[in-house]
Amino acid sequence: MPDNLDQVATSSSQEPTVALAVVGAHLRGQPLNWQLQEAGARFVEATFTAPCYRLYALASTQPPKPGLVRVISKPGAPIAVEVWEVPLRTFGKFVMDVPAPLGIGTLLLASGLAVKGFICEPSAVSDDSGATEITSFGGWLAYLDSLKANGH
């Protein structure tokens, strides 16, 4: 059983925090990172999920966003994420602003730790959803880099 960081922890400032893994538009340098900054979050580390996830570029989201889905019946891969400490006092508002088909659930990291993180409803990545499978890129930033390299 993995260690759990998804419970309330105490940051170096002694304020209760929640460890949150972000995978796409909230990463450093991405268009929604300001929401983490506004919530008073602190960057902890860049790491990977356990190899039990698949990553998709969601259709028709603005700004563009990925969807991370845990898989059981088919192979997954480690996906690049960033872990942030979000103050408990602002975590609820941050979660309330997460639009469907995304949500906050529990992610398993490559280290074996379990943290809260962005997950995606399976219906948003179904065969008829328009989502594009991008697991082979290993993360959202690598996928975006590939688009730039191909002139998109």
Short mmCIF file of N, CA and C in Angstrom, two decimals:
data_model
loop_
_atom_site.label_atom_id
_atom_site.label_comp_id
_atom_site.label_asym_id
_atom_site.label_seq_id
_atom_site.Cartn_x
_atom_site.Cartn_y
_atom_site.Cartn_z
N MET A 1 0.85 -1.18 0.00
CA MET A 1 0.00 0.00 0.00
C MET A 1 0.89 1.24 0.00
N PRO A 2 0.61 2.21 -0.88
CA PRO A 2 1.48 3.39 -0.97
C PRO A 2 1.32 4.30 0.24
N ASP A 3 2.39 5.04 0.51
CA ASP A 3 2.28 6.09 1.51
C ASP A 3 1.33 7.14 0.98
N ASN A 4 0.62 7.80 1.87
CA ASN A 4 -0.34 8.81 1.44
C ASN A 4 0.12 10.19 1.85
N LEU A 5 0.21 11.08 0.86
CA LEU A 5 0.44 12.49 1.12
C LEU A 5 -0.84 13.26 0.88
N ASP A 6 -1.93 12.55 0.53
CA ASP A 6 -3.16 13.25 0.18
C ASP A 6 -3.89 13.76 1.41
N GLN A 7 -3.41 13.44 2.56
CA GLN A 7 -3.99 14.03 3.75
C GLN A 7 -3.34 15.39 3.98
N VAL A 8 -3.86 16.11 4.91
CA VAL A 8 -3.33 17.45 5.18
C VAL A 8 -1.93 17.33 5.76
N ALA A 9 -1.00 18.07 5.19
CA ALA A 9 0.38 18.11 5.67
C ALA A 9 0.66 19.52 6.18
N THR A 10 1.83 19.70 6.76
CA THR A 10 2.23 21.02 7.21
C THR A 10 3.45 21.44 6.42
N SER A 11 3.36 22.59 5.78
CA SER A 11 4.49 23.08 4.97
C SER A 11 5.54 23.67 5.89
N SER A 12 6.63 24.13 5.27
CA SER A 12 7.71 24.72 6.04
C SER A 12 7.25 25.97 6.78
N SER A 13 6.16 26.59 6.34
CA SER A 13 5.65 27.78 7.03
C SER A 13 4.70 27.40 8.16
N GLN A 14 4.53 26.11 8.41
CA GLN A 14 3.65 25.58 9.45
C GLN A 14 2.17 25.76 9.14
N GLU A 15 1.84 26.19 7.93
CA GLU A 15 0.45 26.30 7.51
C GLU A 15 0.02 24.96 6.93
N PRO A 16 -1.17 24.44 7.30
CA PRO A 16 -1.63 23.17 6.72
C PRO A 16 -1.77 23.29 5.21
N THR A 17 -1.26 22.28 4.48
CA THR A 17 -1.30 22.28 3.03
C THR A 17 -1.76 20.92 2.51
N VAL A 18 -2.11 20.91 1.23
CA VAL A 18 -2.47 19.68 0.52
C VAL A 18 -1.50 19.53 -0.65
N ALA A 19 -0.88 18.36 -0.77
CA ALA A 19 -0.01 18.09 -1.93
C ALA A 19 -0.89 17.85 -3.14
N LEU A 20 -0.64 18.60 -4.22
CA LEU A 20 -1.46 18.53 -5.43
C LEU A 20 -0.55 18.34 -6.65
N ALA A 21 -0.82 17.29 -7.43
CA ALA A 21 -0.08 17.05 -8.68
C ALA A 21 -0.84 17.67 -9.84
N VAL A 22 -0.13 18.47 -10.63
CA VAL A 22 -0.74 19.09 -11.82
C VAL A 22 -0.05 18.53 -13.06
N VAL A 23 -0.81 18.44 -14.15
CA VAL A 23 -0.32 17.72 -15.32
C VAL A 23 -0.36 18.54 -16.61
N GLY A 24 -1.03 19.69 -16.62
CA GLY A 24 -1.22 20.40 -17.89
C GLY A 24 -1.16 21.90 -17.77
N ALA A 25 -2.31 22.54 -17.90
CA ALA A 25 -2.39 24.00 -17.99
C ALA A 25 -2.00 24.71 -16.70
N HIS A 26 -1.83 23.96 -15.59
CA HIS A 26 -1.39 24.56 -14.33
C HIS A 26 0.11 24.41 -14.08
N LEU A 27 0.82 23.75 -14.99
CA LEU A 27 2.27 23.61 -14.85
C LEU A 27 2.93 24.98 -14.91
N ARG A 28 4.14 25.07 -14.35
CA ARG A 28 4.89 26.33 -14.41
C ARG A 28 5.04 26.76 -15.87
N GLY A 29 4.77 28.05 -16.13
CA GLY A 29 4.88 28.60 -17.47
C GLY A 29 3.66 28.38 -18.35
N GLN A 30 2.66 27.70 -17.83
CA GLN A 30 1.44 27.42 -18.61
C GLN A 30 0.34 28.40 -18.22
N PRO A 31 -0.72 28.51 -19.05
CA PRO A 31 -1.68 29.60 -18.91
C PRO A 31 -2.50 29.64 -17.62
N LEU A 32 -2.66 28.52 -16.92
CA LEU A 32 -3.46 28.55 -15.69
C LEU A 32 -2.62 28.46 -14.42
N ASN A 33 -1.30 28.53 -14.55
CA ASN A 33 -0.45 28.47 -13.36
C ASN A 33 -0.76 29.61 -12.40
N TRP A 34 -1.25 30.73 -12.92
CA TRP A 34 -1.59 31.87 -12.07
C TRP A 34 -2.62 31.47 -11.00
N GLN A 35 -3.47 30.48 -11.29
CA GLN A 35 -4.46 30.06 -10.30
C GLN A 35 -3.79 29.43 -9.08
N LEU A 36 -2.73 28.68 -9.30
CA LEU A 36 -1.96 28.13 -8.17
C LEU A 36 -1.29 29.26 -7.40
N GLN A 37 -0.70 30.21 -8.14
CA GLN A 37 -0.05 31.35 -7.49
C GLN A 37 -1.05 32.13 -6.64
N GLU A 38 -2.24 32.37 -7.22
CA GLU A 38 -3.29 33.11 -6.50
C GLU A 38 -3.73 32.37 -5.24
N ALA A 39 -3.69 31.04 -5.29
CA ALA A 39 -4.08 30.22 -4.13
C ALA A 39 -2.98 30.15 -3.08
N GLY A 40 -1.83 30.75 -3.37
CA GLY A 40 -0.71 30.73 -2.42
C GLY A 40 0.06 29.42 -2.44
N ALA A 41 -0.05 28.67 -3.53
CA ALA A 41 0.63 27.37 -3.63
C ALA A 41 2.13 27.56 -3.80
N ARG A 42 2.86 26.53 -3.40
CA ARG A 42 4.32 26.53 -3.50
C ARG A 42 4.76 25.29 -4.28
N PHE A 43 5.60 25.50 -5.31
CA PHE A 43 6.14 24.40 -6.09
C PHE A 43 7.01 23.52 -5.20
N VAL A 44 6.82 22.19 -5.30
CA VAL A 44 7.61 21.24 -4.52
C VAL A 44 8.61 20.50 -5.41
N GLU A 45 8.11 19.85 -6.48
CA GLU A 45 9.00 19.08 -7.33
C GLU A 45 8.35 18.71 -8.65
N ALA A 46 9.20 18.45 -9.64
CA ALA A 46 8.77 17.84 -10.90
C ALA A 46 9.05 16.35 -10.76
N THR A 47 8.08 15.52 -11.12
CA THR A 47 8.23 14.08 -10.97
C THR A 47 7.35 13.38 -12.00
N PHE A 48 7.07 12.11 -11.77
CA PHE A 48 6.25 11.33 -12.68
C PHE A 48 5.20 10.54 -11.91
N THR A 49 4.12 10.22 -12.60
CA THR A 49 3.13 9.31 -12.03
C THR A 49 3.70 7.90 -12.08
N ALA A 50 3.04 7.00 -11.36
CA ALA A 50 3.31 5.58 -11.54
C ALA A 50 2.91 5.22 -12.97
N PRO A 51 3.40 4.12 -13.52
CA PRO A 51 3.11 3.78 -14.93
C PRO A 51 1.74 3.14 -15.13
N CYS A 52 0.72 3.74 -14.56
CA CYS A 52 -0.64 3.20 -14.67
C CYS A 52 -1.63 4.25 -15.19
N TYR A 53 -1.12 5.20 -15.98
CA TYR A 53 -1.96 6.29 -16.50
C TYR A 53 -1.78 6.41 -18.00
N ARG A 54 -2.82 7.01 -18.62
CA ARG A 54 -2.76 7.39 -20.04
C ARG A 54 -3.11 8.87 -20.11
N LEU A 55 -2.52 9.58 -21.06
CA LEU A 55 -2.70 11.02 -21.19
C LEU A 55 -3.32 11.33 -22.55
N TYR A 56 -4.27 12.26 -22.54
CA TYR A 56 -5.00 12.64 -23.75
C TYR A 56 -5.02 14.15 -23.87
N ALA A 57 -4.97 14.65 -25.11
CA ALA A 57 -5.24 16.06 -25.38
C ALA A 57 -6.75 16.16 -25.56
N LEU A 58 -7.41 16.88 -24.66
CA LEU A 58 -8.86 16.97 -24.71
C LEU A 58 -9.31 17.84 -25.88
N ALA A 59 -10.47 17.52 -26.41
CA ALA A 59 -11.05 18.29 -27.52
C ALA A 59 -11.76 19.52 -26.98
N SER A 60 -11.61 20.63 -27.65
CA SER A 60 -12.40 21.84 -27.41
C SER A 60 -12.29 22.41 -26.00
N THR A 61 -11.11 22.39 -25.40
CA THR A 61 -10.95 23.06 -24.11
C THR A 61 -10.12 24.31 -24.32
N GLN A 62 -10.45 25.36 -23.59
CA GLN A 62 -9.71 26.62 -23.67
C GLN A 62 -9.32 27.07 -22.28
N PRO A 63 -8.04 27.27 -22.01
CA PRO A 63 -6.94 26.94 -22.90
C PRO A 63 -6.85 25.42 -23.09
N PRO A 64 -6.08 24.96 -24.07
CA PRO A 64 -5.96 23.51 -24.28
C PRO A 64 -5.50 22.82 -22.99
N LYS A 65 -6.10 21.65 -22.74
CA LYS A 65 -5.80 20.91 -21.51
C LYS A 65 -5.67 19.42 -21.81
N PRO A 66 -4.86 18.73 -20.99
CA PRO A 66 -4.80 17.28 -21.09
C PRO A 66 -5.77 16.64 -20.10
N GLY A 67 -6.05 15.37 -20.35
CA GLY A 67 -6.83 14.57 -19.42
C GLY A 67 -6.02 13.35 -19.03
N LEU A 68 -5.85 13.15 -17.74
CA LEU A 68 -5.09 12.02 -17.20
C LEU A 68 -6.07 10.98 -16.67
N VAL A 69 -5.96 9.75 -17.16
CA VAL A 69 -6.88 8.68 -16.78
C VAL A 69 -6.08 7.49 -16.30
N ARG A 70 -6.45 6.96 -15.13
CA ARG A 70 -5.81 5.74 -14.63
C ARG A 70 -6.38 4.56 -15.41
N VAL A 71 -5.51 3.64 -15.81
CA VAL A 71 -5.95 2.49 -16.59
C VAL A 71 -5.64 1.19 -15.86
N ILE A 72 -6.50 0.22 -16.10
CA ILE A 72 -6.32 -1.10 -15.52
C ILE A 72 -6.21 -2.15 -16.62
N SER A 73 -7.07 -2.03 -17.63
CA SER A 73 -7.17 -3.07 -18.66
C SER A 73 -6.19 -2.91 -19.82
N LYS A 74 -5.45 -1.80 -19.88
CA LYS A 74 -4.45 -1.64 -20.92
C LYS A 74 -3.21 -1.00 -20.31
N PRO A 75 -2.07 -1.10 -21.00
CA PRO A 75 -0.83 -0.57 -20.44
C PRO A 75 -0.88 0.95 -20.24
N GLY A 76 -0.27 1.39 -19.17
CA GLY A 76 -0.12 2.81 -18.91
C GLY A 76 1.34 3.19 -19.04
N ALA A 77 1.65 4.42 -18.64
CA ALA A 77 3.03 4.91 -18.71
C ALA A 77 3.23 5.96 -17.63
N PRO A 78 4.48 6.20 -17.21
CA PRO A 78 4.73 7.32 -16.30
C PRO A 78 4.50 8.63 -17.04
N ILE A 79 3.80 9.55 -16.41
CA ILE A 79 3.47 10.84 -17.01
C ILE A 79 4.08 11.95 -16.14
N ALA A 80 4.71 12.92 -16.78
CA ALA A 80 5.33 14.04 -16.06
C ALA A 80 4.27 14.88 -15.35
N VAL A 81 4.52 15.19 -14.09
CA VAL A 81 3.65 16.05 -13.28
C VAL A 81 4.52 16.97 -12.42
N GLU A 82 3.89 18.00 -11.89
CA GLU A 82 4.51 18.84 -10.86
C GLU A 82 3.68 18.71 -9.60
N VAL A 83 4.37 18.62 -8.47
CA VAL A 83 3.68 18.58 -7.18
C VAL A 83 3.81 19.95 -6.54
N TRP A 84 2.68 20.47 -6.08
CA TRP A 84 2.59 21.77 -5.42
C TRP A 84 1.97 21.58 -4.04
N GLU A 85 2.36 22.41 -3.09
CA GLU A 85 1.69 22.47 -1.79
C GLU A 85 0.69 23.61 -1.86
N VAL A 86 -0.59 23.28 -1.70
CA VAL A 86 -1.66 24.28 -1.74
C VAL A 86 -2.16 24.47 -0.31
N PRO A 87 -2.20 25.71 0.19
CA PRO A 87 -2.72 25.93 1.53
C PRO A 87 -4.14 25.37 1.67
N LEU A 88 -4.38 24.69 2.77
CA LEU A 88 -5.70 24.11 3.01
C LEU A 88 -6.79 25.17 2.95
N ARG A 89 -6.49 26.38 3.40
CA ARG A 89 -7.49 27.45 3.44
C ARG A 89 -7.95 27.88 2.05
N THR A 90 -7.16 27.61 0.99
CA THR A 90 -7.54 28.00 -0.38
C THR A 90 -7.82 26.79 -1.27
N PHE A 91 -7.58 25.58 -0.77
CA PHE A 91 -7.73 24.38 -1.60
C PHE A 91 -9.16 24.18 -2.09
N GLY A 92 -10.13 24.39 -1.22
CA GLY A 92 -11.54 24.20 -1.60
C GLY A 92 -11.95 25.11 -2.75
N LYS A 93 -11.58 26.37 -2.69
CA LYS A 93 -11.92 27.29 -3.79
C LYS A 93 -11.22 26.88 -5.07
N PHE A 94 -9.96 26.47 -4.97
CA PHE A 94 -9.23 26.02 -6.15
C PHE A 94 -9.96 24.85 -6.80
N VAL A 95 -10.37 23.88 -6.02
CA VAL A 95 -11.07 22.70 -6.54
C VAL A 95 -12.41 23.09 -7.15
N MET A 96 -13.12 24.02 -6.54
CA MET A 96 -14.42 24.46 -7.06
C MET A 96 -14.29 25.07 -8.46
N ASP A 97 -13.14 25.63 -8.78
CA ASP A 97 -12.93 26.28 -10.08
C ASP A 97 -12.47 25.31 -11.17
N VAL A 98 -12.29 24.03 -10.84
CA VAL A 98 -11.86 23.04 -11.84
C VAL A 98 -13.08 22.63 -12.66
N PRO A 99 -13.06 22.89 -13.97
CA PRO A 99 -14.23 22.59 -14.80
C PRO A 99 -14.26 21.12 -15.27
N ALA A 100 -15.47 20.60 -15.42
CA ALA A 100 -15.63 19.28 -16.02
C ALA A 100 -15.07 19.34 -17.44
N PRO A 101 -14.51 18.28 -17.94
CA PRO A 101 -14.50 16.91 -17.43
C PRO A 101 -13.34 16.62 -16.49
N LEU A 102 -12.63 17.65 -16.04
CA LEU A 102 -11.53 17.45 -15.10
C LEU A 102 -12.05 17.45 -13.68
N GLY A 103 -11.27 16.89 -12.79
CA GLY A 103 -11.61 16.87 -11.38
C GLY A 103 -10.34 16.64 -10.58
N ILE A 104 -10.50 16.61 -9.27
CA ILE A 104 -9.37 16.32 -8.40
C ILE A 104 -9.63 14.97 -7.74
N GLY A 105 -8.66 14.09 -7.87
CA GLY A 105 -8.74 12.76 -7.27
C GLY A 105 -7.40 12.43 -6.64
N THR A 106 -7.13 11.15 -6.49
CA THR A 106 -5.86 10.72 -5.92
C THR A 106 -5.00 10.11 -7.01
N LEU A 107 -3.76 10.59 -7.14
CA LEU A 107 -2.80 10.08 -8.12
C LEU A 107 -1.70 9.33 -7.40
N LEU A 108 -1.24 8.28 -8.02
CA LEU A 108 -0.11 7.52 -7.51
C LEU A 108 1.14 7.98 -8.25
N LEU A 109 2.14 8.42 -7.50
CA LEU A 109 3.39 8.88 -8.10
C LEU A 109 4.36 7.71 -8.28
N ALA A 110 5.36 7.90 -9.13
CA ALA A 110 6.37 6.87 -9.38
C ALA A 110 7.06 6.44 -8.09
N SER A 111 7.17 7.36 -7.14
CA SER A 111 7.81 7.07 -5.85
C SER A 111 6.97 6.17 -4.96
N GLY A 112 5.71 5.96 -5.33
CA GLY A 112 4.79 5.18 -4.50
C GLY A 112 3.90 6.04 -3.63
N LEU A 113 4.18 7.34 -3.57
CA LEU A 113 3.35 8.24 -2.78
C LEU A 113 2.03 8.50 -3.51
N ALA A 114 0.97 8.68 -2.75
CA ALA A 114 -0.33 9.05 -3.29
C ALA A 114 -0.61 10.50 -2.91
N VAL A 115 -0.96 11.32 -3.90
CA VAL A 115 -1.26 12.74 -3.67
C VAL A 115 -2.55 13.09 -4.39
N LYS A 116 -3.14 14.19 -4.04
CA LYS A 116 -4.27 14.70 -4.80
C LYS A 116 -3.74 15.20 -6.14
N GLY A 117 -4.58 15.13 -7.17
CA GLY A 117 -4.13 15.58 -8.48
C GLY A 117 -5.25 15.63 -9.48
N PHE A 118 -4.94 16.20 -10.63
CA PHE A 118 -5.93 16.34 -11.70
C PHE A 118 -6.20 14.99 -12.35
N ILE A 119 -7.47 14.65 -12.47
CA ILE A 119 -7.92 13.45 -13.16
C ILE A 119 -8.97 13.86 -14.18
N CYS A 120 -9.32 12.94 -15.06
CA CYS A 120 -10.27 13.24 -16.13
C CYS A 120 -11.37 12.18 -16.16
N GLU A 121 -12.60 12.63 -16.42
CA GLU A 121 -13.71 11.71 -16.58
C GLU A 121 -13.47 10.86 -17.82
N PRO A 122 -13.65 9.54 -17.73
CA PRO A 122 -13.41 8.67 -18.89
C PRO A 122 -14.22 9.03 -20.13
N SER A 123 -15.41 9.58 -19.96
CA SER A 123 -16.23 9.93 -21.13
C SER A 123 -15.55 10.98 -22.01
N ALA A 124 -14.69 11.81 -21.43
CA ALA A 124 -14.00 12.86 -22.19
C ALA A 124 -12.88 12.32 -23.07
N VAL A 125 -12.53 11.04 -22.88
CA VAL A 125 -11.46 10.45 -23.68
C VAL A 125 -11.95 9.20 -24.42
N SER A 126 -13.26 9.02 -24.49
CA SER A 126 -13.82 7.87 -25.20
C SER A 126 -13.52 7.99 -26.69
N ASP A 127 -13.72 6.90 -27.41
CA ASP A 127 -13.39 6.87 -28.85
C ASP A 127 -14.07 7.97 -29.65
N ASP A 128 -15.27 8.37 -29.25
CA ASP A 128 -16.02 9.38 -30.01
C ASP A 128 -15.92 10.78 -29.41
N SER A 129 -14.99 10.99 -28.48
CA SER A 129 -14.88 12.27 -27.77
C SER A 129 -14.11 13.34 -28.54
N GLY A 130 -13.29 12.92 -29.49
CA GLY A 130 -12.42 13.87 -30.18
C GLY A 130 -11.08 14.06 -29.49
N ALA A 131 -10.89 13.43 -28.32
CA ALA A 131 -9.61 13.52 -27.61
C ALA A 131 -8.53 12.75 -28.38
N THR A 132 -7.29 13.21 -28.24
CA THR A 132 -6.16 12.57 -28.90
C THR A 132 -5.26 11.92 -27.85
N GLU A 133 -4.96 10.66 -28.05
CA GLU A 133 -4.05 9.93 -27.14
C GLU A 133 -2.64 10.49 -27.29
N ILE A 134 -2.05 10.96 -26.17
CA ILE A 134 -0.70 11.54 -26.22
C ILE A 134 0.23 10.91 -25.19
N THR A 135 -0.14 9.76 -24.67
CA THR A 135 0.66 9.08 -23.64
C THR A 135 2.11 8.92 -24.05
N SER A 136 2.35 8.61 -25.31
CA SER A 136 3.72 8.33 -25.78
C SER A 136 4.67 9.52 -25.61
N PHE A 137 4.14 10.72 -25.45
CA PHE A 137 4.99 11.89 -25.24
C PHE A 137 5.51 11.98 -23.80
N GLY A 138 4.87 11.27 -22.88
CA GLY A 138 5.32 11.26 -21.50
C GLY A 138 4.92 12.46 -20.68
N GLY A 139 4.20 13.40 -21.26
CA GLY A 139 3.77 14.58 -20.52
C GLY A 139 3.24 15.66 -21.44
N TRP A 140 2.53 16.59 -20.86
CA TRP A 140 1.89 17.68 -21.60
C TRP A 140 2.91 18.59 -22.28
N LEU A 141 3.97 18.96 -21.57
CA LEU A 141 4.95 19.89 -22.15
C LEU A 141 5.66 19.27 -23.35
N ALA A 142 5.98 17.99 -23.28
CA ALA A 142 6.61 17.32 -24.43
C ALA A 142 5.66 17.29 -25.62
N TYR A 143 4.38 17.08 -25.35
CA TYR A 143 3.39 17.10 -26.42
C TYR A 143 3.31 18.50 -27.06
N LEU A 144 3.25 19.54 -26.22
CA LEU A 144 3.21 20.91 -26.76
C LEU A 144 4.46 21.22 -27.57
N ASP A 145 5.62 20.76 -27.09
CA ASP A 145 6.87 20.97 -27.84
C ASP A 145 6.80 20.30 -29.21
N SER A 146 6.18 19.12 -29.28
CA SER A 146 6.07 18.42 -30.57
C SER A 146 5.18 19.20 -31.54
N LEU A 147 4.15 19.85 -31.01
CA LEU A 147 3.28 20.66 -31.87
C LEU A 147 4.05 21.83 -32.45
N LYS A 148 4.86 22.49 -31.61
CA LYS A 148 5.67 23.62 -32.07
C LYS A 148 6.67 23.17 -33.13
N ALA A 149 7.29 22.01 -32.89
CA ALA A 149 8.29 21.49 -33.83
C ALA A 149 7.66 21.17 -35.18
N ASN A 150 6.37 20.83 -35.17
CA ASN A 150 5.67 20.50 -36.41
C ASN A 150 4.92 21.70 -36.99
N GLY A 151 5.18 22.88 -36.44
CA GLY A 151 4.59 24.10 -36.98
C GLY A 151 3.14 24.35 -36.63
N HIS A 152 2.65 23.75 -35.53
CA HIS A 152 1.25 23.97 -35.11
C HIS A 152 1.17 25.01 -34.03
#
